[in-house]
JSON list of C-alpha atoms in Angstrom, two decimals:
[
{"chain": "A", "resi": 21, "resn": "UNK", "atom": "CA", "xyz": [10.58, 7.57, 2.71]},
{"chain": "A", "resi": 22, "resn": "UNK", "atom": "CA", "xyz": [13.96, 8.59, 1.33]},
{"chain": "A", "resi": 23, "resn": "UNK", "atom": "CA", "xyz": [16.82, 8.25, 3.79]},
{"chain": "A", "resi": 24, "resn": "UNK", "atom": "CA", "xyz": [19.59, 9.56, 1.56]},
{"chain": "A", "resi": 25, "resn": "UNK", "atom": "CA", "xyz": [22.01, 9.78, 4.47]},
{"chain": "A", "resi": 26, "resn": "UNK", "atom": "CA", "xyz": [23.42, 6.30, 5.11]},
{"chain": "A", "resi": 27, "resn": "UNK", "atom": "CA", "xyz": [21.40, 5.59, 8.24]},
{"chain": "A", "resi": 28, "resn": "UNK", "atom": "CA", "xyz": [22.06, 8.87, 10.05]},
{"chain": "A", "resi": 29, "resn": "UNK", "atom": "CA", "xyz": [19.38, 9.46, 12.69]},
{"chain": "A", "resi": 30, "resn": "UNK", "atom": "CA", "xyz": [16.91, 12.24, 11.89]},
{"chain": "A", "resi": 31, "resn": "UNK", "atom": "CA", "xyz": [18.05, 12.43, 8.30]},
{"chain": "A", "resi": 32, "resn": "UNK", "atom": "CA", "xyz": [15.81, 11.83, 5.32]},
{"chain": "A", "resi": 33, "resn": "UNK", "atom": "CA", "xyz": [12.64, 13.05, 3.72]},
{"chain": "A", "resi": 34, "resn": "UNK", "atom": "CA", "xyz": [9.05, 11.93, 3.56]},
{"chain": "A", "resi": 35, "resn": "UNK", "atom": "CA", "xyz": [7.68, 12.17, 0.03]},
{"chain": "A", "resi": 36, "resn": "UNK", "atom": "CA", "xyz": [3.88, 11.97, 0.01]},
{"chain": "A", "resi": 37, "resn": "UNK", "atom": "CA", "xyz": [1.98, 11.61, -3.22]},
{"chain": "A", "resi": 38, "resn": "UNK", "atom": "CA", "xyz": [-1.70, 12.55, -3.52]},
{"chain": "A", "resi": 39, "resn": "UNK", "atom": "CA", "xyz": [-2.91, 12.74, -7.12]},
{"chain": "A", "resi": 40, "resn": "UNK", "atom": "CA", "xyz": [-5.83, 15.04, -6.28]},
{"chain": "A", "resi": 41, "resn": "UNK", "atom": "CA", "xyz": [-4.45, 18.61, -5.92]},
{"chain": "A", "resi": 42, "resn": "UNK", "atom": "CA", "xyz": [-7.10, 19.72, -3.39]},
{"chain": "A", "resi": 43, "resn": "UNK", "atom": "CA", "xyz": [-6.41, 16.70, -1.17]},
{"chain": "A", "resi": 44, "resn": "UNK", "atom": "CA", "xyz": [-2.66, 17.23, -1.62]},
{"chain": "A", "resi": 45, "resn": "UNK", "atom": "CA", "xyz": [-3.01, 20.78, -0.25]},
{"chain": "A", "resi": 46, "resn": "UNK", "atom": "CA", "xyz": [-4.87, 19.44, 2.82]},
{"chain": "A", "resi": 47, "resn": "UNK", "atom": "CA", "xyz": [-2.23, 16.75, 3.30]},
{"chain": "A", "resi": 48, "resn": "UNK", "atom": "CA", "xyz": [0.56, 19.33, 3.10]},
{"chain": "A", "resi": 49, "resn": "UNK", "atom": "CA", "xyz": [-1.20, 21.52, 5.69]},
{"chain": "A", "resi": 50, "resn": "UNK", "atom": "CA", "xyz": [-1.71, 18.54, 8.03]},
{"chain": "A", "resi": 51, "resn": "UNK", "atom": "CA", "xyz": [1.95, 17.51, 7.78]},
{"chain": "A", "resi": 52, "resn": "UNK", "atom": "CA", "xyz": [3.11, 21.04, 8.56]},
{"chain": "A", "resi": 53, "resn": "UNK", "atom": "CA", "xyz": [0.60, 21.34, 11.41]},
{"chain": "A", "resi": 54, "resn": "UNK", "atom": "CA", "xyz": [2.06, 18.11, 12.82]},
{"chain": "A", "resi": 55, "resn": "UNK", "atom": "CA", "xyz": [5.49, 19.75, 12.76]},
{"chain": "A", "resi": 56, "resn": "UNK", "atom": "CA", "xyz": [6.95, 17.58, 10.01]},
{"chain": "A", "resi": 57, "resn": "UNK", "atom": "CA", "xyz": [9.33, 19.80, 8.09]},
{"chain": "A", "resi": 58, "resn": "UNK", "atom": "CA", "xyz": [11.35, 17.16, 6.24]},
{"chain": "A", "resi": 59, "resn": "UNK", "atom": "CA", "xyz": [8.53, 16.36, 3.84]},
{"chain": "A", "resi": 60, "resn": "UNK", "atom": "CA", "xyz": [7.45, 17.05, 0.30]},
{"chain": "A", "resi": 61, "resn": "UNK", "atom": "CA", "xyz": [3.94, 16.57, -1.10]},
{"chain": "A", "resi": 62, "resn": "UNK", "atom": "CA", "xyz": [3.58, 15.91, -4.81]},
{"chain": "A", "resi": 63, "resn": "UNK", "atom": "CA", "xyz": [0.55, 15.39, -7.06]},
{"chain": "A", "resi": 64, "resn": "UNK", "atom": "CA", "xyz": [1.40, 12.73, -9.59]},
{"chain": "A", "resi": 65, "resn": "UNK", "atom": "CA", "xyz": [-0.05, 9.49, -10.88]},
{"chain": "A", "resi": 66, "resn": "UNK", "atom": "CA", "xyz": [1.37, 6.93, -8.46]},
{"chain": "A", "resi": 67, "resn": "UNK", "atom": "CA", "xyz": [1.47, 4.35, -11.24]},
{"chain": "A", "resi": 68, "resn": "UNK", "atom": "CA", "xyz": [4.30, 6.36, -12.82]},
{"chain": "A", "resi": 69, "resn": "UNK", "atom": "CA", "xyz": [6.48, 6.93, -9.75]},
{"chain": "A", "resi": 70, "resn": "UNK", "atom": "CA", "xyz": [8.24, 3.53, -9.79]},
{"chain": "A", "resi": 71, "resn": "UNK", "atom": "CA", "xyz": [9.54, 4.21, -13.29]},
{"chain": "A", "resi": 72, "resn": "UNK", "atom": "CA", "xyz": [10.60, 7.75, -12.38]},
{"chain": "A", "resi": 73, "resn": "UNK", "atom": "CA", "xyz": [12.37, 6.87, -9.13]},
{"chain": "A", "resi": 74, "resn": "UNK", "atom": "CA", "xyz": [13.49, 3.25, -9.46]},
{"chain": "A", "resi": 75, "resn": "UNK", "atom": "CA", "xyz": [15.05, 1.78, -6.30]},
{"chain": "A", "resi": 76, "resn": "UNK", "atom": "CA", "xyz": [15.15, 5.17, -4.54]},
{"chain": "A", "resi": 77, "resn": "UNK", "atom": "CA", "xyz": [12.89, 4.74, -1.48]},
{"chain": "A", "resi": 78, "resn": "UNK", "atom": "CA", "xyz": [13.64, 3.02, 1.82]},
{"chain": "A", "resi": 79, "resn": "UNK", "atom": "CA", "xyz": [9.94, 2.76, 2.60]},
{"chain": "A", "resi": 80, "resn": "UNK", "atom": "CA", "xyz": [6.83, 2.84, 0.44]},
{"chain": "A", "resi": 81, "resn": "UNK", "atom": "CA", "xyz": [3.28, 2.94, 1.81]},
{"chain": "A", "resi": 82, "resn": "UNK", "atom": "CA", "xyz": [0.51, 2.38, -0.70]},
{"chain": "A", "resi": 83, "resn": "UNK", "atom": "CA", "xyz": [-2.90, 3.40, 0.62]},
{"chain": "A", "resi": 84, "resn": "UNK", "atom": "CA", "xyz": [-4.68, 2.10, -2.46]},
{"chain": "A", "resi": 85, "resn": "UNK", "atom": "CA", "xyz": [-8.03, 3.35, -3.69]},
{"chain": "A", "resi": 86, "resn": "UNK", "atom": "CA", "xyz": [-10.58, 0.60, -3.02]},
{"chain": "A", "resi": 87, "resn": "UNK", "atom": "CA", "xyz": [-14.25, -0.30, -2.89]},
{"chain": "A", "resi": 88, "resn": "UNK", "atom": "CA", "xyz": [-14.40, 1.08, 0.69]},
{"chain": "A", "resi": 89, "resn": "UNK", "atom": "CA", "xyz": [-16.20, -1.86, 2.30]},
{"chain": "A", "resi": 90, "resn": "UNK", "atom": "CA", "xyz": [-14.36, -0.95, 5.49]},
{"chain": "A", "resi": 91, "resn": "UNK", "atom": "CA", "xyz": [-16.51, 2.15, 5.80]},
{"chain": "A", "resi": 92, "resn": "UNK", "atom": "CA", "xyz": [-19.62, 0.08, 6.57]},
{"chain": "A", "resi": 93, "resn": "UNK", "atom": "CA", "xyz": [-19.51, 1.16, 10.22]},
{"chain": "A", "resi": 94, "resn": "UNK", "atom": "CA", "xyz": [-19.96, 4.84, 9.33]},
{"chain": "A", "resi": 95, "resn": "UNK", "atom": "CA", "xyz": [-21.84, 4.37, 6.03]},
{"chain": "A", "resi": 96, "resn": "UNK", "atom": "CA", "xyz": [-24.45, 1.61, 6.02]},
{"chain": "A", "resi": 97, "resn": "UNK", "atom": "CA", "xyz": [-24.64, 1.62, 2.23]},
{"chain": "A", "resi": 98, "resn": "UNK", "atom": "CA", "xyz": [-20.88, 1.08, 1.69]},
{"chain": "A", "resi": 99, "resn": "UNK", "atom": "CA", "xyz": [-21.29, -2.70, 1.44]},
{"chain": "A", "resi": 100, "resn": "UNK", "atom": "CA", "xyz": [-24.17, -2.40, -1.01]},
{"chain": "A", "resi": 101, "resn": "UNK", "atom": "CA", "xyz": [-22.15, -0.09, -3.25]},
{"chain": "A", "resi": 102, "resn": "UNK", "atom": "CA", "xyz": [-19.16, -2.44, -3.04]},
{"chain": "A", "resi": 103, "resn": "UNK", "atom": "CA", "xyz": [-21.31, -5.41, -4.12]},
{"chain": "A", "resi": 104, "resn": "UNK", "atom": "CA", "xyz": [-23.00, -3.57, -7.01]},
{"chain": "A", "resi": 105, "resn": "UNK", "atom": "CA", "xyz": [-21.80, -4.38, -10.54]},
{"chain": "A", "resi": 106, "resn": "UNK", "atom": "CA", "xyz": [-19.29, -1.73, -11.50]},
{"chain": "A", "resi": 107, "resn": "UNK", "atom": "CA", "xyz": [-15.87, -1.23, -12.98]},
{"chain": "A", "resi": 108, "resn": "UNK", "atom": "CA", "xyz": [-14.36, -3.38, -10.20]},
{"chain": "A", "resi": 109, "resn": "UNK", "atom": "CA", "xyz": [-11.85, -4.84, -12.64]},
{"chain": "A", "resi": 110, "resn": "UNK", "atom": "CA", "xyz": [-10.55, -1.35, -13.39]},
{"chain": "A", "resi": 111, "resn": "UNK", "atom": "CA", "xyz": [-10.08, -0.70, -9.66]},
{"chain": "A", "resi": 112, "resn": "UNK", "atom": "CA", "xyz": [-8.12, -3.93, -9.15]},
{"chain": "A", "resi": 113, "resn": "UNK", "atom": "CA", "xyz": [-5.94, -3.06, -12.15]},
{"chain": "A", "resi": 114, "resn": "UNK", "atom": "CA", "xyz": [-5.23, 0.38, -10.68]},
{"chain": "A", "resi": 115, "resn": "UNK", "atom": "CA", "xyz": [-4.33, -1.24, -7.33]},
{"chain": "A", "resi": 116, "resn": "UNK", "atom": "CA", "xyz": [-2.00, -3.64, -9.13]},
{"chain": "A", "resi": 117, "resn": "UNK", "atom": "CA", "xyz": [-0.35, -0.83, -11.07]},
{"chain": "A", "resi": 118, "resn": "UNK", "atom": "CA", "xyz": [0.20, 1.15, -7.85]},
{"chain": "A", "resi": 119, "resn": "UNK", "atom": "CA", "xyz": [1.65, -1.87, -6.03]},
{"chain": "A", "resi": 120, "resn": "UNK", "atom": "CA", "xyz": [4.00, -2.71, -8.91]},
{"chain": "A", "resi": 121, "resn": "UNK", "atom": "CA", "xyz": [5.11, 0.93, -9.11]},
{"chain": "A", "resi": 122, "resn": "UNK", "atom": "CA", "xyz": [5.75, 1.01, -5.36]},
{"chain": "A", "resi": 123, "resn": "UNK", "atom": "CA", "xyz": [7.79, -2.18, -5.56]},
{"chain": "A", "resi": 124, "resn": "UNK", "atom": "CA", "xyz": [9.89, -0.72, -8.38]},
{"chain": "A", "resi": 125, "resn": "UNK", "atom": "CA", "xyz": [10.55, 2.44, -6.32]},
{"chain": "A", "resi": 126, "resn": "UNK", "atom": "CA", "xyz": [11.73, 0.39, -3.33]},
{"chain": "A", "resi": 127, "resn": "UNK", "atom": "CA", "xyz": [15.43, 0.10, -2.54]},
{"chain": "A", "resi": 128, "resn": "UNK", "atom": "CA", "xyz": [16.93, -3.30, -1.70]},
{"chain": "A", "resi": 129, "resn": "UNK", "atom": "CA", "xyz": [16.21, -3.88, 2.00]},
{"chain": "A", "resi": 130, "resn": "UNK", "atom": "CA", "xyz": [13.37, -1.35, 1.96]},
{"chain": "A", "resi": 131, "resn": "UNK", "atom": "CA", "xyz": [9.89, -1.89, 3.36]},
{"chain": "A", "resi": 132, "resn": "UNK", "atom": "CA", "xyz": [6.70, -1.92, 1.27]},
{"chain": "A", "resi": 133, "resn": "UNK", "atom": "CA", "xyz": [3.27, -1.64, 2.92]},
{"chain": "A", "resi": 134, "resn": "UNK", "atom": "CA", "xyz": [0.08, -2.18, 0.90]},
{"chain": "A", "resi": 135, "resn": "UNK", "atom": "CA", "xyz": [-3.10, -1.05, 2.62]},
{"chain": "A", "resi": 136, "resn": "UNK", "atom": "CA", "xyz": [-6.79, -0.75, 1.73]},
{"chain": "A", "resi": 137, "resn": "UNK", "atom": "CA", "xyz": [-9.95, -0.03, 3.69]},
{"chain": "A", "resi": 138, "resn": "UNK", "atom": "CA", "xyz": [-11.76, -2.98, 2.17]},
{"chain": "A", "resi": 139, "resn": "UNK", "atom": "CA", "xyz": [-12.05, -6.58, 3.27]},
{"chain": "A", "resi": 140, "resn": "UNK", "atom": "CA", "xyz": [-12.47, -8.49, 0.03]},
{"chain": "A", "resi": 141, "resn": "UNK", "atom": "CA", "xyz": [-9.71, -10.80, -1.10]},
{"chain": "A", "resi": 142, "resn": "UNK", "atom": "CA", "xyz": [-9.56, -9.75, -4.76]},
{"chain": "A", "resi": 143, "resn": "UNK", "atom": "CA", "xyz": [-8.48, -6.22, -3.73]},
{"chain": "A", "resi": 144, "resn": "UNK", "atom": "CA", "xyz": [-6.03, -7.47, -1.09]},
{"chain": "A", "resi": 145, "resn": "UNK", "atom": "CA", "xyz": [-4.54, -10.97, -1.18]},
{"chain": "A", "resi": 146, "resn": "UNK", "atom": "CA", "xyz": [-5.10, -11.38, -4.92]},
{"chain": "A", "resi": 147, "resn": "UNK", "atom": "CA", "xyz": [-3.24, -8.13, -5.67]},
{"chain": "A", "resi": 148, "resn": "UNK", "atom": "CA", "xyz": [-0.38, -9.14, -3.35]},
{"chain": "A", "resi": 149, "resn": "UNK", "atom": "CA", "xyz": [-0.29, -12.64, -4.86]},
{"chain": "A", "resi": 150, "resn": "UNK", "atom": "CA", "xyz": [-0.03, -11.03, -8.30]},
{"chain": "A", "resi": 151, "resn": "UNK", "atom": "CA", "xyz": [3.08, -9.13, -7.16]},
{"chain": "A", "resi": 152, "resn": "UNK", "atom": "CA", "xyz": [4.59, -12.36, -5.86]},
{"chain": "A", "resi": 153, "resn": "UNK", "atom": "CA", "xyz": [3.86, -14.10, -9.18]},
{"chain": "A", "resi": 154, "resn": "UNK", "atom": "CA", "xyz": [5.17, -11.11, -11.17]},
{"chain": "A", "resi": 155, "resn": "UNK", "atom": "CA", "xyz": [8.38, -10.71, -9.19]},
{"chain": "A", "resi": 156, "resn": "UNK", "atom": "CA", "xyz": [9.14, -14.42, -8.96]},
{"chain": "A", "resi": 157, "resn": "UNK", "atom": "CA", "xyz": [11.58, -15.87, -6.46]},
{"chain": "A", "resi": 158, "resn": "UNK", "atom": "CA", "xyz": [12.90, -12.50, -5.23]},
{"chain": "A", "resi": 159, "resn": "UNK", "atom": "CA", "xyz": [9.52, -11.37, -4.01]},
{"chain": "A", "resi": 160, "resn": "UNK", "atom": "CA", "xyz": [8.53, -14.73, -2.57]},
{"chain": "A", "resi": 161, "resn": "UNK", "atom": "CA", "xyz": [11.68, -14.87, -0.48]},
{"chain": "A", "resi": 162, "resn": "UNK", "atom": "CA", "xyz": [11.35, -11.30, 0.70]},
{"chain": "A", "resi": 163, "resn": "UNK", "atom": "CA", "xyz": [11.25, -10.96, 4.47]},
{"chain": "A", "resi": 164, "resn": "UNK", "atom": "CA", "xyz": [7.67, -10.42, 5.57]},
{"chain": "A", "resi": 165, "resn": "UNK", "atom": "CA", "xyz": [7.26, -8.18, 8.57]},
{"chain": "A", "resi": 166, "resn": "UNK", "atom": "CA", "xyz": [5.28, -9.30, 11.61]},
{"chain": "A", "resi": 167, "resn": "UNK", "atom": "CA", "xyz": [2.78, -6.44, 11.42]},
{"chain": "A", "resi": 168, "resn": "UNK", "atom": "CA", "xyz": [0.45, -7.97, 14.05]},
{"chain": "A", "resi": 169, "resn": "UNK", "atom": "CA", "xyz": [3.20, -7.85, 16.69]},
{"chain": "A", "resi": 170, "resn": "UNK", "atom": "CA", "xyz": [4.33, -4.38, 15.62]},
{"chain": "A", "resi": 171, "resn": "UNK", "atom": "CA", "xyz": [0.77, -3.05, 16.02]},
{"chain": "A", "resi": 172, "resn": "UNK", "atom": "CA", "xyz": [-0.03, -5.15, 19.09]},
{"chain": "A", "resi": 173, "resn": "UNK", "atom": "CA", "xyz": [-3.07, -6.93, 17.62]},
{"chain": "A", "resi": 174, "resn": "UNK", "atom": "CA", "xyz": [-3.99, -10.61, 18.04]},
{"chain": "A", "resi": 175, "resn": "UNK", "atom": "CA", "xyz": [-2.28, -12.98, 15.63]},
{"chain": "A", "resi": 176, "resn": "UNK", "atom": "CA", "xyz": [-5.66, -14.50, 14.67]},
{"chain": "A", "resi": 177, "resn": "UNK", "atom": "CA", "xyz": [-6.22, -11.34, 12.62]},
{"chain": "A", "resi": 178, "resn": "UNK", "atom": "CA", "xyz": [-3.45, -12.45, 10.26]},
{"chain": "A", "resi": 179, "resn": "UNK", "atom": "CA", "xyz": [-4.79, -14.12, 7.11]},
{"chain": "A", "resi": 180, "resn": "UNK", "atom": "CA", "xyz": [-3.49, -15.50, 3.84]},
{"chain": "A", "resi": 181, "resn": "UNK", "atom": "CA", "xyz": [-0.09, -14.21, 2.71]},
{"chain": "A", "resi": 182, "resn": "UNK", "atom": "CA", "xyz": [0.39, -12.82, 6.23]},
{"chain": "A", "resi": 183, "resn": "UNK", "atom": "CA", "xyz": [-2.12, -10.09, 5.49]},
{"chain": "A", "resi": 184, "resn": "UNK", "atom": "CA", "xyz": [-3.38, -8.32, 8.58]},
{"chain": "A", "resi": 185, "resn": "UNK", "atom": "CA", "xyz": [-7.16, -7.94, 8.59]},
{"chain": "A", "resi": 186, "resn": "UNK", "atom": "CA", "xyz": [-8.74, -5.45, 10.96]},
{"chain": "A", "resi": 187, "resn": "UNK", "atom": "CA", "xyz": [-12.40, -6.36, 11.42]},
{"chain": "A", "resi": 188, "resn": "UNK", "atom": "CA", "xyz": [-14.75, -3.68, 12.79]},
{"chain": "A", "resi": 189, "resn": "UNK", "atom": "CA", "xyz": [-16.29, -6.04, 15.38]},
{"chain": "A", "resi": 190, "resn": "UNK", "atom": "CA", "xyz": [-12.85, -7.10, 16.70]},
{"chain": "A", "resi": 191, "resn": "UNK", "atom": "CA", "xyz": [-10.98, -3.78, 16.81]},
{"chain": "A", "resi": 192, "resn": "UNK", "atom": "CA", "xyz": [-11.64, -0.09, 17.25]},
{"chain": "A", "resi": 193, "resn": "UNK", "atom": "CA", "xyz": [-10.56, 0.51, 13.64]},
{"chain": "A", "resi": 194, "resn": "UNK", "atom": "CA", "xyz": [-12.68, 0.45, 10.52]},
{"chain": "A", "resi": 195, "resn": "UNK", "atom": "CA", "xyz": [-12.31, -2.76, 8.55]},
{"chain": "A", "resi": 196, "resn": "UNK", "atom": "CA", "xyz": [-9.12, -2.78, 6.54]},
{"chain": "A", "resi": 197, "resn": "UNK", "atom": "CA", "xyz": [-6.33, -4.96, 5.24]},
{"chain": "A", "resi": 198, "resn": "UNK", "atom": "CA", "xyz": [-2.59, -4.44, 5.42]},
{"chain": "A", "resi": 199, "resn": "UNK", "atom": "CA", "xyz": [0.47, -6.36, 4.21]},
{"chain": "A", "resi": 200, "resn": "UNK", "atom": "CA", "xyz": [4.12, -5.45, 4.62]},
{"chain": "A", "resi": 201, "resn": "UNK", "atom": "CA", "xyz": [7.20, -6.89, 2.91]},
{"chain": "A", "resi": 202, "resn": "UNK", "atom": "CA", "xyz": [10.87, -6.09, 2.88]},
{"chain": "A", "resi": 203, "resn": "UNK", "atom": "CA", "xyz": [12.85, -6.33, -0.34]},
{"chain": "A", "resi": 204, "resn": "UNK", "atom": "CA", "xyz": [16.36, -7.80, -0.03]},
{"chain": "A", "resi": 205, "resn": "UNK", "atom": "CA", "xyz": [16.94, -7.66, -3.77]},
{"chain": "A", "resi": 206, "resn": "UNK", "atom": "CA", "xyz": [17.06, -5.13, -6.57]},
{"chain": "A", "resi": 207, "resn": "UNK", "atom": "CA", "xyz": [13.53, -4.11, -7.63]},
{"chain": "A", "resi": 208, "resn": "UNK", "atom": "CA", "xyz": [12.23, -4.97, -11.08]},
{"chain": "A", "resi": 209, "resn": "UNK", "atom": "CA", "xyz": [12.95, -2.95, -14.16]},
{"chain": "A", "resi": 210, "resn": "UNK", "atom": "CA", "xyz": [10.04, -1.32, -15.93]},
{"chain": "A", "resi": 211, "resn": "UNK", "atom": "CA", "xyz": [10.56, -3.67, -18.87]},
{"chain": "A", "resi": 212, "resn": "UNK", "atom": "CA", "xyz": [9.48, -6.77, -16.88]},
{"chain": "A", "resi": 213, "resn": "UNK", "atom": "CA", "xyz": [5.69, -6.67, -17.27]},
{"chain": "A", "resi": 214, "resn": "UNK", "atom": "CA", "xyz": [2.82, -9.15, -17.13]}
]
């Protein structure tokens, strides 16, 4: 979300990125159908956006690609596929690259939300912990948002690192994980890498 108007109500633009052009066209149609005119849909590699638009966004939502364990309710084989040996390390690296890019695109005081539809810790808490280790003191002292209260879900669904876990047996949602932070400091430069 780009405000670009010093807090003026109704001002700003939603920039949505979907790297797959066919999915981007569907996303654009859905946004227009919903009546959202102050939006722009782009098709780029999200791992590059932080370097291209450093400290430009008031809000960044990363709906990261994941192993999709959260789809077990609608696809009985989702858990089996998630547990099968694969290029899981590549997926976690892509998630990390997306999260780091999102953090770099975030303005001071902005809000970053990292979300997956999986329930395993190495795709959720471990990726968030890596950002905290990478960013050092600035990230660790960032103001974490009370997502459970904002969404009206029980606080016992909040796990490590204040990650909200939605379990399929305890909510009407598919299993997923969500963490939100606010950045009070200047995001990292692209030269600070791990």
